CSV table of C-alpha atoms in Angstrom, one decimal:
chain,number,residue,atom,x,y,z
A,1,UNK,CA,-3.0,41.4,3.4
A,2,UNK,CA,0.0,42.6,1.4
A,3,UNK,CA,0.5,46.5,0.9
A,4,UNK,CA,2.8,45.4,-1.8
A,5,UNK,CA,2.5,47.5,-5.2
A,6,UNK,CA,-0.1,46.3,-7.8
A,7,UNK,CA,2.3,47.4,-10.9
A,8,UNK,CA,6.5,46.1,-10.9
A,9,UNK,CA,9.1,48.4,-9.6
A,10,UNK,CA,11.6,48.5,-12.0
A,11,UNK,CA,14.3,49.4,-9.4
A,12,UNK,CA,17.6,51.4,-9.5
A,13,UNK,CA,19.9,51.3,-12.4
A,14,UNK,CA,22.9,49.8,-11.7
A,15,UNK,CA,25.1,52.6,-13.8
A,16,UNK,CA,23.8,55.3,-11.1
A,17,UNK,CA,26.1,54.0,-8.3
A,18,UNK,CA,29.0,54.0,-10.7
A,19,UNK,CA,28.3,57.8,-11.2
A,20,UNK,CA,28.1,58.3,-7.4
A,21,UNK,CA,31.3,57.0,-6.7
A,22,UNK,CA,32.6,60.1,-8.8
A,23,UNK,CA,32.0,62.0,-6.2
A,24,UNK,CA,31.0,61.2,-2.4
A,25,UNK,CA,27.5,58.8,-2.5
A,26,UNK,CA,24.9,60.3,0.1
A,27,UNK,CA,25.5,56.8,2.1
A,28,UNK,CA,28.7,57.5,2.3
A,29,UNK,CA,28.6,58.6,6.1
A,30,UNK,CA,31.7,57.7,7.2
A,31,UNK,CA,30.9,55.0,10.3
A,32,UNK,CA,28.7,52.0,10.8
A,33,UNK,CA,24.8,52.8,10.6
A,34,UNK,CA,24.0,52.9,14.1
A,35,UNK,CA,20.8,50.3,13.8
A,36,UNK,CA,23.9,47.9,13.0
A,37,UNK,CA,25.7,49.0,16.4
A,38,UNK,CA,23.0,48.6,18.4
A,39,UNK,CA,22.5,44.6,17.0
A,40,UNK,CA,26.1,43.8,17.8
A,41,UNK,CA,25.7,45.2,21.4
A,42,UNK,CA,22.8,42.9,21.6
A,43,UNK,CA,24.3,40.2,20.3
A,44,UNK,CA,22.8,39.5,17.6
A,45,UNK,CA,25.6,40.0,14.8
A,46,UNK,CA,27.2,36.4,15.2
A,47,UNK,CA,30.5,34.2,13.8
A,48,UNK,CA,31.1,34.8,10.5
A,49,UNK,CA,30.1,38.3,8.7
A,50,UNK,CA,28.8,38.9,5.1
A,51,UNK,CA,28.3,42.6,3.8
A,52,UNK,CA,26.5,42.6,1.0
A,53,UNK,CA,26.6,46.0,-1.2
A,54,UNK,CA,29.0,46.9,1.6
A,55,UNK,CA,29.6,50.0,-0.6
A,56,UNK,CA,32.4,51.9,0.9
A,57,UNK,CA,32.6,49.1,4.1
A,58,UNK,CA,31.9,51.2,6.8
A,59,UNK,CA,29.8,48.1,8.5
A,60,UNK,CA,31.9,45.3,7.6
A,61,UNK,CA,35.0,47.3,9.3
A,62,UNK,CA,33.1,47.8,12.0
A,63,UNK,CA,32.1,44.0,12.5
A,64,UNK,CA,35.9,43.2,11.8
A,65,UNK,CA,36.9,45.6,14.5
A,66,UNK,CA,34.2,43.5,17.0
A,67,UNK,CA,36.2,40.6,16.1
A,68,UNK,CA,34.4,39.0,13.3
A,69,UNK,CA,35.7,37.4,10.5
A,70,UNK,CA,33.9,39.6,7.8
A,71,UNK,CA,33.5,39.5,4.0
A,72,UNK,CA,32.5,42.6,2.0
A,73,UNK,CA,31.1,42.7,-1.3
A,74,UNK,CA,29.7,45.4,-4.0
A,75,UNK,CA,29.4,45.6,-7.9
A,76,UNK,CA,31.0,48.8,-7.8
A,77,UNK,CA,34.7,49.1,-8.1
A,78,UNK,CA,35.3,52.3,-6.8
A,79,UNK,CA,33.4,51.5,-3.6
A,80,UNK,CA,35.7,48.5,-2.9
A,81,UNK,CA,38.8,50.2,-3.9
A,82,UNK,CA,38.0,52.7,-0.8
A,83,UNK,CA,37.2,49.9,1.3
A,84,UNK,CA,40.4,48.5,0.8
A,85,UNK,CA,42.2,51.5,1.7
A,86,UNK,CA,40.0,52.0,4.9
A,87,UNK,CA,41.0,48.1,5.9
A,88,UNK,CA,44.3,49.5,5.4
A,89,UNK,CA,44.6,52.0,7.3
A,90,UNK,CA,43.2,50.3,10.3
A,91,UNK,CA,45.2,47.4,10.0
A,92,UNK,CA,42.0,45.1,9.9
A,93,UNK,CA,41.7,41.7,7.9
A,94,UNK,CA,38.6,42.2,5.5
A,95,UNK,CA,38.0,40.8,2.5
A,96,UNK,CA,36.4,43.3,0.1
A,97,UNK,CA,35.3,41.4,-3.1
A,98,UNK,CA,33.7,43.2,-6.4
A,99,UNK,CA,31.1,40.6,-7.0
A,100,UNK,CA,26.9,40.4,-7.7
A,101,UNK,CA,25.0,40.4,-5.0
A,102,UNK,CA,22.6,38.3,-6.8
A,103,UNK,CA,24.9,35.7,-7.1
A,104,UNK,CA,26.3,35.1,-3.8
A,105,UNK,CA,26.2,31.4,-4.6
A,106,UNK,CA,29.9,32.2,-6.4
A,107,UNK,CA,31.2,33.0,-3.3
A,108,UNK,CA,31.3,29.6,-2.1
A,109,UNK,CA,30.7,29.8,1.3
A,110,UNK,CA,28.0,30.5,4.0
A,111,UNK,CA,28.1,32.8,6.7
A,112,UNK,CA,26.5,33.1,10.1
A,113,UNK,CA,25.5,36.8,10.0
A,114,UNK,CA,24.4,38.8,6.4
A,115,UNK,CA,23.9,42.6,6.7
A,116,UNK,CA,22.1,44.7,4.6
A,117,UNK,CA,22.8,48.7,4.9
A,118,UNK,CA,20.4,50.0,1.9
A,119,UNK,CA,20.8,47.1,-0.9
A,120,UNK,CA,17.2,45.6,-0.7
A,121,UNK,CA,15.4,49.1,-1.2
A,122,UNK,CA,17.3,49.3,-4.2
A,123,UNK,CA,16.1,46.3,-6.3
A,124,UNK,CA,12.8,45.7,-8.5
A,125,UNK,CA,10.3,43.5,-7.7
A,126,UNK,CA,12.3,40.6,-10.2
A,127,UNK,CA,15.4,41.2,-8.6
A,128,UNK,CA,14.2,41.2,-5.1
A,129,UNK,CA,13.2,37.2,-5.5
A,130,UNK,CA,16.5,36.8,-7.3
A,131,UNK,CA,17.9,38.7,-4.1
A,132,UNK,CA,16.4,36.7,-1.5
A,133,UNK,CA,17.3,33.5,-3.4
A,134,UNK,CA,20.8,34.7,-3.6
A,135,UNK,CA,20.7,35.4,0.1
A,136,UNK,CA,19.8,31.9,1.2
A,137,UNK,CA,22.9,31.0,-0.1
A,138,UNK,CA,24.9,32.9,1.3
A,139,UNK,CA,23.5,32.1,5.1
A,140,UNK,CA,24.0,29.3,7.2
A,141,UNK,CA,20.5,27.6,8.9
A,142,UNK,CA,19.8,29.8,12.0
A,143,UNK,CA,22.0,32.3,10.3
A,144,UNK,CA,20.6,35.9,10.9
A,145,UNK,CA,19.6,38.2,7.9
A,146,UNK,CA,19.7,41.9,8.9
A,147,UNK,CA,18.0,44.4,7.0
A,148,UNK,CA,18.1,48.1,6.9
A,149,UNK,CA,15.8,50.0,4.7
A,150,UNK,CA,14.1,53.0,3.6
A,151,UNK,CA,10.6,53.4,5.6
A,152,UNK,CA,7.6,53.6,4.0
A,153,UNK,CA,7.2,56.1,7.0
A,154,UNK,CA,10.2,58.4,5.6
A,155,UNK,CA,8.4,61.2,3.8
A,156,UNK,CA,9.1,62.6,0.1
A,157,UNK,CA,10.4,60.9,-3.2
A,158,UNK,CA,14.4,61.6,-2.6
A,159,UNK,CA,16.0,58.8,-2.0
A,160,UNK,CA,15.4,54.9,-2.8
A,161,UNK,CA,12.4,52.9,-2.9
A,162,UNK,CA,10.4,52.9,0.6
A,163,UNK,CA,9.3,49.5,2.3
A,164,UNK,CA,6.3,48.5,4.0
A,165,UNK,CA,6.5,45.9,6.8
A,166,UNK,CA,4.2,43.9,4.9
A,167,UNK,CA,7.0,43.9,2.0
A,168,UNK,CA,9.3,42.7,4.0
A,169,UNK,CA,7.5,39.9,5.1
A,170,UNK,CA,6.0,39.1,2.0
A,171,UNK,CA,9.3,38.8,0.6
A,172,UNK,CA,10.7,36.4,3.0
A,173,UNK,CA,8.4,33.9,3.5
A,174,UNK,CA,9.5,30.8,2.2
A,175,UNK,CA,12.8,29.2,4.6
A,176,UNK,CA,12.8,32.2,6.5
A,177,UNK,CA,11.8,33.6,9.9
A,178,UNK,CA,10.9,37.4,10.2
A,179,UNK,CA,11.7,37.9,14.1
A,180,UNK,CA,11.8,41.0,13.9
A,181,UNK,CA,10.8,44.4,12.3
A,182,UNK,CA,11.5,47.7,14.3
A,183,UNK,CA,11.8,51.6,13.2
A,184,UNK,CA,15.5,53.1,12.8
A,185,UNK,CA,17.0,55.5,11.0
A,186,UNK,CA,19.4,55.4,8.1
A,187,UNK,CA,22.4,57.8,8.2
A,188,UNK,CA,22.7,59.7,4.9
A,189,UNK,CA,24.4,62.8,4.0
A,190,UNK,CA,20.9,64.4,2.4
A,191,UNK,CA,19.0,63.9,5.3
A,192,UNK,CA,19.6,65.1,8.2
A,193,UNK,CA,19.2,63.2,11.9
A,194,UNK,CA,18.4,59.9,9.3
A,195,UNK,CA,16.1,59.1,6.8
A,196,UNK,CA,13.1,56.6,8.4
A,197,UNK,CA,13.6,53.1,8.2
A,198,UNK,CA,13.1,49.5,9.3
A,199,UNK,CA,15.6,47.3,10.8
A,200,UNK,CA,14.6,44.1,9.9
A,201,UNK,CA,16.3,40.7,11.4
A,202,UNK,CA,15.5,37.7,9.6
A,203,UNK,CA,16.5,34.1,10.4
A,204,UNK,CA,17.3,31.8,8.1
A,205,UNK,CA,15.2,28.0,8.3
């Protein structure tokens, strides 16, 4: 049975993330998440690399510096511009693209690995089917989806939207494969040792 809201989330307005790239975004923690680390030293982030809302492309560097051909993508200008410069500055070959993550389609091309740091907590219930539509075409078949959200274990109302399990689940049900859901923490600069979360990898069908 679905723990899943009875009334819509309306989900995060897209001008806020413009605002926080004023200053320095509470995501912005300066290296990868380490949920993300731990899934390339298992071997689980594979091939070809799509970060989607890479925001300031911490991940995607990372990937790239494992030897991954990576993409990068976020509707924020600001946050790509400092991606860019980061890619820069270590010499690494990313491509950081200002583009809608619900329309991944564009991009015209399908990867073998999609990561996630803190997009899908983000969206309304609408947008989250538009999401996972827009992810299935961005992933190969037996292409790996991982997700890393707030918890609906994570205490308080700062932050994003948290996720149940059962959300997760629930929203990838159709040409997908939930293999696995397991606690993490996201790093964020408001809360210290890491807000809870899930780590969710997800195969595509």
């Amino acid at each position: 049975m679905s723990d899943k809201p009875t009334t819509a989330h309306p989900g995060v307005p897209s001008h806020l993330f413009v605002e926080a790239y004023q200053g320095t975004p509470p995501w912005d923690v300066g290296t990868p998440q380490a949920a993300f680390v731990a899934l390339a030293d298992g071997g689980l982030i594979r091939g070809d690399v799509l970060d989607v809302g890479c925001g300031p492309g911490d991940n995607a560097l990372f990937a790239a510096e494992r030897g991954h051909g990576v993409w990068g993508v976020d509707l924020v200008p600001e946050a790509i511009a400092r991606a860019q410069a980061k890619a820069r500055a270590r010499g690494l070959d990313v491509r950081f693209l200002v583009h809608d993550a619900l329309n991944l389609a564009a991009l015209g091309r399908r990867f073998d690995t999609l990561l996630d740091s803190g997009l899908f907590h983000v969206f309304g219930d609408r947008e989250r089917v538009l999401y996972v539509r827009s992810l299935a075409d961005a992933l190969k078949p037996g292409g790996l989806l991982h997700i890393l959200c707030f918890s609906d274990q994570e205490s308080g109302e700062q932050g994003p939207r948290r996720i149940s399990q059962a959300e997760l689940r629930d929203a990838f049900q159709d040409g997908w494969t939930v293999r696995e859901i397991r606690p993490a923490r996201f790093a964020s600069l408001i809360h210290p040792g890491g807000a809870r979360a899930w780590c969710a990898t997800i195969e595509r069908t």
